[in-house]
CSV table of N, CA and C in Angstrom, one decimal:
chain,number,residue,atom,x,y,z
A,91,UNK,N,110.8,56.8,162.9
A,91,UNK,CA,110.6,58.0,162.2
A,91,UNK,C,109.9,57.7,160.8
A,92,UNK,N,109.0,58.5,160.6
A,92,UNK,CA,108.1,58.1,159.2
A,92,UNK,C,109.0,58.9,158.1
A,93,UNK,N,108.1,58.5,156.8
A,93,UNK,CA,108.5,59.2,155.5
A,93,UNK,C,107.8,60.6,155.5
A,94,UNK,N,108.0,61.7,154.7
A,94,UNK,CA,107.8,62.9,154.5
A,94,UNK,C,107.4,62.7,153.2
A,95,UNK,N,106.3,62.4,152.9
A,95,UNK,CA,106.1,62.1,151.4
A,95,UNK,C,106.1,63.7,150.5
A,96,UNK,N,105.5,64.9,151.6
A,96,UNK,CA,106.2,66.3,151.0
A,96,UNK,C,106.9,66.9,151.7
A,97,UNK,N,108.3,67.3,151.2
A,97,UNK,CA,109.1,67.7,151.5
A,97,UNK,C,109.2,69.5,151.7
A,98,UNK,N,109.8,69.8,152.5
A,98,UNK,CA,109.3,71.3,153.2
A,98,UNK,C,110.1,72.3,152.1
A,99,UNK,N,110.9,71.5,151.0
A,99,UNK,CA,111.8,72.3,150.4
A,99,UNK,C,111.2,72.3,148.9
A,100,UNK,N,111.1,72.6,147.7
A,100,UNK,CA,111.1,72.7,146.4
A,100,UNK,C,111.9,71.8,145.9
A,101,UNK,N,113.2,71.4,146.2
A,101,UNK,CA,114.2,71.2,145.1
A,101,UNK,C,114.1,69.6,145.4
A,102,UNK,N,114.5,69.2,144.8
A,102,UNK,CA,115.2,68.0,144.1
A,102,UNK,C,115.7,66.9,145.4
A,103,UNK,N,115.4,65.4,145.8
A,103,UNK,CA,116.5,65.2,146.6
A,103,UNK,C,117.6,65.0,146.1
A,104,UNK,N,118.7,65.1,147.2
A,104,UNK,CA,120.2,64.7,146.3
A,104,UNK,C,120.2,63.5,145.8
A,105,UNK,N,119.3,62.8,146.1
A,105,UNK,CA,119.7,61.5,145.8
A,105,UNK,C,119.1,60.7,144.5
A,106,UNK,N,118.2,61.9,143.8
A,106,UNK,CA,116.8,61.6,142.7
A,106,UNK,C,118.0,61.5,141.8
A,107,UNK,N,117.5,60.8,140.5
A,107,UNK,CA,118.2,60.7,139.3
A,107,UNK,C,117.5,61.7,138.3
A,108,UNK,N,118.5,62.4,137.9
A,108,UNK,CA,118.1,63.6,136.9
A,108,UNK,C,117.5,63.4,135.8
A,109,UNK,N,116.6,64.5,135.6
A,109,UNK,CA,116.0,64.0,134.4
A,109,UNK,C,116.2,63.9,132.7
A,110,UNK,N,115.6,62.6,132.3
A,110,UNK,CA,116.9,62.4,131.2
A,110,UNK,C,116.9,63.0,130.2
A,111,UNK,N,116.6,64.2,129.9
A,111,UNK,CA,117.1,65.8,128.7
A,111,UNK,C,118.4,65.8,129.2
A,112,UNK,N,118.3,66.2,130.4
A,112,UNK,CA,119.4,66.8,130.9
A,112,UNK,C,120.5,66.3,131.6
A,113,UNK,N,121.8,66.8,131.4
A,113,UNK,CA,122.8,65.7,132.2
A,113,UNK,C,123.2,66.2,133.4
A,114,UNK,N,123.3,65.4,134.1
A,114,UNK,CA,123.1,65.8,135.7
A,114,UNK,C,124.4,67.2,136.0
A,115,UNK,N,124.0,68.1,136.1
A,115,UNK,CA,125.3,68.9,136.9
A,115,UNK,C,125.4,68.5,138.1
A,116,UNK,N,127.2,69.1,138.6
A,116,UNK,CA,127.7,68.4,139.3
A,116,UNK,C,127.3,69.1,140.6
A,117,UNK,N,127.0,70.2,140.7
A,117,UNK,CA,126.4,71.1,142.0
A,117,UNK,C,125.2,71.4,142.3
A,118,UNK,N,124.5,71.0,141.4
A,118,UNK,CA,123.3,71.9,141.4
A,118,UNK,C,122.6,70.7,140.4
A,119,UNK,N,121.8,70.0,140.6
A,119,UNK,CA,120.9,68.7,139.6
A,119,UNK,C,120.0,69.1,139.6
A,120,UNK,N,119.2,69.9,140.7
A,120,UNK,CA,117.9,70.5,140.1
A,120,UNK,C,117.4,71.6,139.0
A,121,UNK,N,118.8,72.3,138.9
A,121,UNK,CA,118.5,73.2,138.0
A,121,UNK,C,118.4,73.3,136.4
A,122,UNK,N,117.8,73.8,135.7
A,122,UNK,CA,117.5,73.1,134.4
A,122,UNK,C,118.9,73.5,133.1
A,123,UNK,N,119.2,73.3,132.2
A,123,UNK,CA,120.1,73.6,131.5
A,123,UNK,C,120.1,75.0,130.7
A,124,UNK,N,121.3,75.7,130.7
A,124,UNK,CA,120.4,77.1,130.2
A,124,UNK,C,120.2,77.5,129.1
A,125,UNK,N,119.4,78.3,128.4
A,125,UNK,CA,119.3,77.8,127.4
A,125,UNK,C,119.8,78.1,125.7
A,126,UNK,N,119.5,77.7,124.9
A,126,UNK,CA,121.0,78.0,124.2
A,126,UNK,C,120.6,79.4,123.7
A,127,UNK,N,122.1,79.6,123.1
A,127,UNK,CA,122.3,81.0,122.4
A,127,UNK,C,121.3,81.0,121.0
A,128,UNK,N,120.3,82.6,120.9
A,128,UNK,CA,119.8,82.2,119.8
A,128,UNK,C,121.0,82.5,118.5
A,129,UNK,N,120.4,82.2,117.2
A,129,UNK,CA,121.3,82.0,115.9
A,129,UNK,C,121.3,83.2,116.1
A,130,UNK,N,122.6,84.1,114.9
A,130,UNK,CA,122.2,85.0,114.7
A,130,UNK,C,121.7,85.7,113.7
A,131,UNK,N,120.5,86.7,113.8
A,131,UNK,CA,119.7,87.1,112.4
A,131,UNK,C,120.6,87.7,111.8
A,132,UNK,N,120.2,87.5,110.3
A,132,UNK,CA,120.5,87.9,109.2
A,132,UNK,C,119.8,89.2,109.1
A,133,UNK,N,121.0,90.0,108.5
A,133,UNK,CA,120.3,91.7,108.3
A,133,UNK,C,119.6,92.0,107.0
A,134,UNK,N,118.8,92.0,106.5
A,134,UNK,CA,118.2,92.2,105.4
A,134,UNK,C,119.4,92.8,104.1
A,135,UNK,N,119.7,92.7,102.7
A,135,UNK,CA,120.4,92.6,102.0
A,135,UNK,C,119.9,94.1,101.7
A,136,UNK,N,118.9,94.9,101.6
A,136,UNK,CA,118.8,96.2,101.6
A,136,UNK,C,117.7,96.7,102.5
A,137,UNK,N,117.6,97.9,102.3
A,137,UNK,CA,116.8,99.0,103.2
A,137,UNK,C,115.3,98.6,102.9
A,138,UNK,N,115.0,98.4,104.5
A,138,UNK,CA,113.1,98.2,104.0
A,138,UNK,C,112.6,99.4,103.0
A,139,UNK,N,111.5,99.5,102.6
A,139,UNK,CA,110.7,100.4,101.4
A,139,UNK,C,110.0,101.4,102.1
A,140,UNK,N,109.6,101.0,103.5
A,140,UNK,CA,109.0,102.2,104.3
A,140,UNK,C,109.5,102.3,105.2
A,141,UNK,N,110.1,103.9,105.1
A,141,UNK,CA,110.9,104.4,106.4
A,141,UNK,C,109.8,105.0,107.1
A,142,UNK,N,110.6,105.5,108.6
A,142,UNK,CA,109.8,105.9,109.3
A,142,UNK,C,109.3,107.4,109.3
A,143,UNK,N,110.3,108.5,108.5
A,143,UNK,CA,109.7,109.4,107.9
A,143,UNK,C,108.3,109.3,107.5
A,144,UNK,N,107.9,108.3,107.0
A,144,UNK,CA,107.3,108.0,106.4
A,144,UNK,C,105.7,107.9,106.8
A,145,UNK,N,105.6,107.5,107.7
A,145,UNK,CA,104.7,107.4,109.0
A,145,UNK,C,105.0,109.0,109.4
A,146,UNK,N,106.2,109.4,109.6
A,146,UNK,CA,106.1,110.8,110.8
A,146,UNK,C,104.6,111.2,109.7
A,147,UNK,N,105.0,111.8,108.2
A,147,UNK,CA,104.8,112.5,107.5
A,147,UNK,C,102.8,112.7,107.3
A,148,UNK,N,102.4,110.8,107.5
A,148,UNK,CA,101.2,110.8,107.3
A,148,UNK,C,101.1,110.7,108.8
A,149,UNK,N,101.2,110.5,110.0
A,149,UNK,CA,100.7,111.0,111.3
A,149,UNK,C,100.4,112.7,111.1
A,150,UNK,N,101.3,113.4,110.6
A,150,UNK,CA,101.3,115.1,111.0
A,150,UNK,C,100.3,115.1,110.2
A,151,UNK,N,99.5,114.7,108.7
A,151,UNK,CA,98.6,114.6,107.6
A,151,UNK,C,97.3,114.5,108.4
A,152,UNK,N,97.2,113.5,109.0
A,152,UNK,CA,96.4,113.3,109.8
A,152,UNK,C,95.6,114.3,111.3
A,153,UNK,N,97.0,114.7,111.6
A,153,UNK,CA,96.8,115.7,112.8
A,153,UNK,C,96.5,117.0,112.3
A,154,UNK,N,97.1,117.2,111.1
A,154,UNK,CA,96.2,118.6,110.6
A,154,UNK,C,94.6,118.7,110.1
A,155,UNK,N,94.9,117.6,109.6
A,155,UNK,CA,93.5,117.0,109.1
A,155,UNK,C,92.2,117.2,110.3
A,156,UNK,N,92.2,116.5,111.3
A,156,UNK,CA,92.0,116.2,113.0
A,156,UNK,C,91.7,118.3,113.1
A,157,UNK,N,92.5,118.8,113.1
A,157,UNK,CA,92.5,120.1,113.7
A,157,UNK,C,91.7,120.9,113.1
A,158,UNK,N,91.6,120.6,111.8
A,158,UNK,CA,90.9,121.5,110.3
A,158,UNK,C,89.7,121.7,110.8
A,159,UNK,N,88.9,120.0,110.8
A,159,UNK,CA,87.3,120.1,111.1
A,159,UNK,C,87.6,120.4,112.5
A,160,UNK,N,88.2,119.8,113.4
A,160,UNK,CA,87.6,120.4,115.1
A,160,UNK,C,87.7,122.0,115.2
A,161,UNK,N,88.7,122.7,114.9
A,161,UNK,CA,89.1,123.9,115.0
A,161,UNK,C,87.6,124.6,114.1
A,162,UNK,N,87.2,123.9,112.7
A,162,UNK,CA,86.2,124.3,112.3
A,162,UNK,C,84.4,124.6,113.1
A,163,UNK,N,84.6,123.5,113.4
A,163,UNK,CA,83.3,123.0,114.3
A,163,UNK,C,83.3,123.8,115.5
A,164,UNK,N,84.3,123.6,116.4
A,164,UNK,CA,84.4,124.1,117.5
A,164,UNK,C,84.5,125.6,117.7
A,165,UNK,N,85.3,125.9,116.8
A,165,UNK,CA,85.6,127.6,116.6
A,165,UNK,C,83.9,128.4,116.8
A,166,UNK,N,83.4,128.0,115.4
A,166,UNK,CA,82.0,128.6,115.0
A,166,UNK,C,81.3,128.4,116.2
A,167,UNK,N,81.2,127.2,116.9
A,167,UNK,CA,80.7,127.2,118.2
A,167,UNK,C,80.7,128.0,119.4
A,168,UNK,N,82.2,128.2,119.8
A,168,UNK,CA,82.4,128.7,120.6
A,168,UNK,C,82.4,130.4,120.6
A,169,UNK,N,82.9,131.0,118.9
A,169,UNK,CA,82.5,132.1,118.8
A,169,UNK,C,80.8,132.3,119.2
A,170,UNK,N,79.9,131.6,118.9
A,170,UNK,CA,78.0,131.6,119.1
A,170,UNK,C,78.3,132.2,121.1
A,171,UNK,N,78.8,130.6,121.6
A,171,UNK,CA,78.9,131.4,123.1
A,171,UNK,C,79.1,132.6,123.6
A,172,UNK,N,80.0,132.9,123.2
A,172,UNK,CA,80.7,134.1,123.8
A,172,UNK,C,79.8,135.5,123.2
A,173,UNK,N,79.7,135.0,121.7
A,173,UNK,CA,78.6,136.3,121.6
A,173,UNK,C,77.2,136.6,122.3
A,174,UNK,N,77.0,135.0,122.4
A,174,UNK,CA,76.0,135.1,123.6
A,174,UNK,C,76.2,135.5,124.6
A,175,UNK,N,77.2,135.5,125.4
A,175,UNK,CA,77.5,135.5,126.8
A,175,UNK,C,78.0,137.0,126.9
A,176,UNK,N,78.8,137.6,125.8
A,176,UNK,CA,79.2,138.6,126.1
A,176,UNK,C,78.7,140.3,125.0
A,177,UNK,N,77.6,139.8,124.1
A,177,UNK,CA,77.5,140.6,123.7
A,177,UNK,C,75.7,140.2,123.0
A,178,UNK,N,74.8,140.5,124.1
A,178,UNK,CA,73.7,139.8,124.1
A,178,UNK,C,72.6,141.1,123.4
A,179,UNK,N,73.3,142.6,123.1
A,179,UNK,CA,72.5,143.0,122.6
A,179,UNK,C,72.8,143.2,121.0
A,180,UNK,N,74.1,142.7,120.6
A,180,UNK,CA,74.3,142.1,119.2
A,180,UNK,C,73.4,140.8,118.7
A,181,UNK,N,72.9,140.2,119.6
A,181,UNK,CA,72.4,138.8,119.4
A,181,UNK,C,70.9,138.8,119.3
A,182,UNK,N,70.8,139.8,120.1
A,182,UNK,CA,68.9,140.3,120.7
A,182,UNK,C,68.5,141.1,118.8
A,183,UNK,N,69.8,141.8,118.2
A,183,UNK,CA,69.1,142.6,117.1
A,183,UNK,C,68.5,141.8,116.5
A,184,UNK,N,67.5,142.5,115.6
A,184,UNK,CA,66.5,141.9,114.4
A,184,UNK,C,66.8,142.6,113.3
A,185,UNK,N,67.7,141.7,112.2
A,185,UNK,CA,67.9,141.9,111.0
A,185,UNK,C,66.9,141.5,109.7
A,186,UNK,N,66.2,141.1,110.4
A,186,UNK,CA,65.0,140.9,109.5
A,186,UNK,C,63.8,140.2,110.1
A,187,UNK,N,62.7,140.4,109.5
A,187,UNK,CA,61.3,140.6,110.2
A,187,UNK,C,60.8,139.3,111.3
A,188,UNK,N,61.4,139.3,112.7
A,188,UNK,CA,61.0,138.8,113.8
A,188,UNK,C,62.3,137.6,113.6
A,189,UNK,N,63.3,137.4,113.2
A,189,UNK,CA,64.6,136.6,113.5
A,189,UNK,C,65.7,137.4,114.0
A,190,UNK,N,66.0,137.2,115.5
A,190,UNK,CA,67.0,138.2,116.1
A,190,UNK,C,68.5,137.4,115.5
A,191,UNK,N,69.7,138.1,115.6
A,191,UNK,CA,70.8,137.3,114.9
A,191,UNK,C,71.5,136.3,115.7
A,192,UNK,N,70.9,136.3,117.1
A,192,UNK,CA,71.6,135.1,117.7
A,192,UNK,C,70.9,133.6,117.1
A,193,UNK,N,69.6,133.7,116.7
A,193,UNK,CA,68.7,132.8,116.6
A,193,UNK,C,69.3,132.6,115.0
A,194,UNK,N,69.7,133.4,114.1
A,194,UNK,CA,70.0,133.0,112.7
A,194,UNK,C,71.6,132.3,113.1
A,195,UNK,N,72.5,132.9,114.0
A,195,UNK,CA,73.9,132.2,114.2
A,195,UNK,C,74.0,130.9,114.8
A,196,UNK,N,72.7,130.7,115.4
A,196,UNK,CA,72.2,129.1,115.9
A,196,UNK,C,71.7,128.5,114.7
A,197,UNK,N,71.0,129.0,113.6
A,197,UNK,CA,70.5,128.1,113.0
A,197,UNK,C,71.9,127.8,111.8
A,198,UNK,N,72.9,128.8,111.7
A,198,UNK,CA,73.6,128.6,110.9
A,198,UNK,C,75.2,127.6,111.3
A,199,UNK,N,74.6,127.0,112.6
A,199,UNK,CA,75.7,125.6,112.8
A,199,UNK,C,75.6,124.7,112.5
A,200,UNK,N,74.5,124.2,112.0
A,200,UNK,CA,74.2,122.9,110.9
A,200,UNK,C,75.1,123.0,109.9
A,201,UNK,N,75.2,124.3,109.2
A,201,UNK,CA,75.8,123.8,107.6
A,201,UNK,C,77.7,123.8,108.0
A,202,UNK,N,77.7,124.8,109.2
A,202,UNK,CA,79.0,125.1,109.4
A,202,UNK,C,79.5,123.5,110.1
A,203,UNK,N,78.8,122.6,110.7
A,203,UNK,CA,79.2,121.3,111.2
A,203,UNK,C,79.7,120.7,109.6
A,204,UNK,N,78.5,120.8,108.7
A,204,UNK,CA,78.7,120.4,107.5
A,204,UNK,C,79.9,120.7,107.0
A,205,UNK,N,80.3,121.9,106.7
A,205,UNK,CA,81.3,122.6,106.4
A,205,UNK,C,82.6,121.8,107.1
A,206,UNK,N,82.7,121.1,108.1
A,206,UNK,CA,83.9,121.0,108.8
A,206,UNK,C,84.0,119.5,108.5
A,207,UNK,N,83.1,118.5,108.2
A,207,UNK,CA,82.5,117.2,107.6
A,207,UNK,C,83.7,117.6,106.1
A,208,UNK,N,83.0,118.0,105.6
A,208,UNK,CA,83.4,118.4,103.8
A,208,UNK,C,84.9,118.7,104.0
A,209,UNK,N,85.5,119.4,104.8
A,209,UNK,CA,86.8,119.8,104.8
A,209,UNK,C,87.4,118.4,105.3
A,210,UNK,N,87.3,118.0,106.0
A,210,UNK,CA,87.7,116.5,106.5
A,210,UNK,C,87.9,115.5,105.3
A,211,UNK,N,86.7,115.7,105.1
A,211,UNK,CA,87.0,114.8,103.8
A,211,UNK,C,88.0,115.2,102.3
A,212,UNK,N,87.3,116.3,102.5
A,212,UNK,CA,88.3,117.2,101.7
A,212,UNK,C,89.9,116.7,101.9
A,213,UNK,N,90.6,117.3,102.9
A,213,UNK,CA,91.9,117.0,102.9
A,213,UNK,C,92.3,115.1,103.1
A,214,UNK,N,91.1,114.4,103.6
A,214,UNK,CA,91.8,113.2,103.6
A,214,UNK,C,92.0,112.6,102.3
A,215,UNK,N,91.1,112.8,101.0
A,215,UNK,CA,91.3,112.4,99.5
A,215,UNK,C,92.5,113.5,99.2
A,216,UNK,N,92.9,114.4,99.1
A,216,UNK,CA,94.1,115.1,99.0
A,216,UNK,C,95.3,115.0,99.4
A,217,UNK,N,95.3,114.7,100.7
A,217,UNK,CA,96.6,114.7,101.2
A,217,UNK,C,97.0,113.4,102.0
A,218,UNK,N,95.9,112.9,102.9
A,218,UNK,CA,96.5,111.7,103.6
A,218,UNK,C,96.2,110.5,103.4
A,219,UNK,N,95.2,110.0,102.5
A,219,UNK,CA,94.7,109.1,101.6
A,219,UNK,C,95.8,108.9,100.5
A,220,UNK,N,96.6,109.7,99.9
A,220,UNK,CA,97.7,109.0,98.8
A,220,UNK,C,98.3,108.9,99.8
A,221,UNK,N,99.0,109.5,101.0
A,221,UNK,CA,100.2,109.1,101.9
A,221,UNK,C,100.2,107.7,102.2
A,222,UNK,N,98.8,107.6,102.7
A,222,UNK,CA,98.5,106.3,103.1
A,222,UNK,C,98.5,104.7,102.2
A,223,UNK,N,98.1,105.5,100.6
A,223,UNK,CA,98.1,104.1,99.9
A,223,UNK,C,99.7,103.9,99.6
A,224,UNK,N,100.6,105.1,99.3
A,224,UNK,CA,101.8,105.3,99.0
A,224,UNK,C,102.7,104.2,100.2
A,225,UNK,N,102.0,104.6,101.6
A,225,UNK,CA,103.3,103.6,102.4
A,225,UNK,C,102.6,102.1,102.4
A,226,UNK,N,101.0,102.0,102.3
A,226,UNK,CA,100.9,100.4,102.3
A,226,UNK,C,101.3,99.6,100.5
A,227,UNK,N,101.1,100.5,99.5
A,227,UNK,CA,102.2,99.7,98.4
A,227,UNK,C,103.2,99.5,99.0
A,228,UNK,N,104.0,100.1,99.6
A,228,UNK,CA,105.8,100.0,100.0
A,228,UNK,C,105.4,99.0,100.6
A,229,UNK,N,105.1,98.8,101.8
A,229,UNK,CA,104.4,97.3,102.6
A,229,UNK,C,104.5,96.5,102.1
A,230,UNK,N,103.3,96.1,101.2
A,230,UNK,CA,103.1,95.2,100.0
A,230,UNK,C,104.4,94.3,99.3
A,231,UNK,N,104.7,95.9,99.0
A,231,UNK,CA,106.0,95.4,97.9
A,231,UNK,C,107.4,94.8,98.8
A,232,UNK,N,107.7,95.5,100.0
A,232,UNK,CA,108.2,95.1,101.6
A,232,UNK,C,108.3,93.6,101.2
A,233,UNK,N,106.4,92.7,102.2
A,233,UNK,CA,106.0,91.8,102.3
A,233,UNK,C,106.8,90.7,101.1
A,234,UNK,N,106.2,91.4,100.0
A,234,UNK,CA,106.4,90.0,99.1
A,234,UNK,C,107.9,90.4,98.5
A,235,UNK,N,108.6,90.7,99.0
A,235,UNK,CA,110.4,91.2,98.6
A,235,UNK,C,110.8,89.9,99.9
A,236,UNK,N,110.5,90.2,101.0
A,236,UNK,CA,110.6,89.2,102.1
A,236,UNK,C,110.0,87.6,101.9
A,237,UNK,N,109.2,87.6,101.4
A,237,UNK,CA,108.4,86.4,101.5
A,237,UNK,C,109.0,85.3,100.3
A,238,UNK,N,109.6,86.0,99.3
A,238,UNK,CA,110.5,85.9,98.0
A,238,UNK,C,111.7,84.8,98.5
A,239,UNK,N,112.5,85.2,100.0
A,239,UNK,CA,113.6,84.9,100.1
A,239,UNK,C,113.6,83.1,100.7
């Protein structure tokens, strides 16, 4: 009968000497030792600087922000459709010499894009731009409160 130089199983023969980390268990040698318990962390000595209110507050800053210009942009827009679509002899008038008012409510979505641009920016120096430097100072101050210890 020959040698089986691979063996049809994974584990270990009974008869191998274990490897030397580890001290041979008495049922099981192949298996590795488990591993230890970690330490246990220390809880911080006070409350972090940025709660999570904190975040809610500049996410919703944001989301209104988000809604201002789209709601802006898109509104103006889609009011143009509909008065197209649904009231095309409001759009056909000529309010002045050879520009019917669908053709002036088209030309006047440039500034109204504009307009929704400016408000964007508008509320983010106002409102979510201090939220935002407000919670990365806390951060900051967080960071190097931690980095201290």
């Amino acid at each position: 009968m020959s040698h089986d130089p691979f063996p049809s199983h994974p584990h270990a023969h009974p008869h191998a000497r274990p490897h030397p980390e580890q001290p041979p268990s008495p049922t099981y040698p192949w298996q590795p030792k488990p591993p230890p318990e970690p330490a246990p962390r220390r809880r911080p000595h006070r409350e972090s600087l940025g709660r999570h209110s904190d975040l809610r507050i500049l996410r919703g800053a944001y989301r209104r922000q988000r809604r201002v210009a789209t709601l802006t942009a898109l509104g103006y827009f889609t009011l143009f459709l509909l008065l197209s679509a649904l009231a095309p002899s409001f759009m056909t008038r000529m309010p002045a010499d050879g520009l019917p008012i669908g053709l002036l409510l088209a030309l006047l979505q440039l500034p109204v894009t504009w307009l929704a641009v400016a408000l964007y920016e508008h509320t983010a120096r106002r409102r979510v731009d201090p939220l935002a430097d407000r919670i990365r100072t806390l951060a900051e101050l967080d960071a190097r409160r931690g980095a201290g210890r």
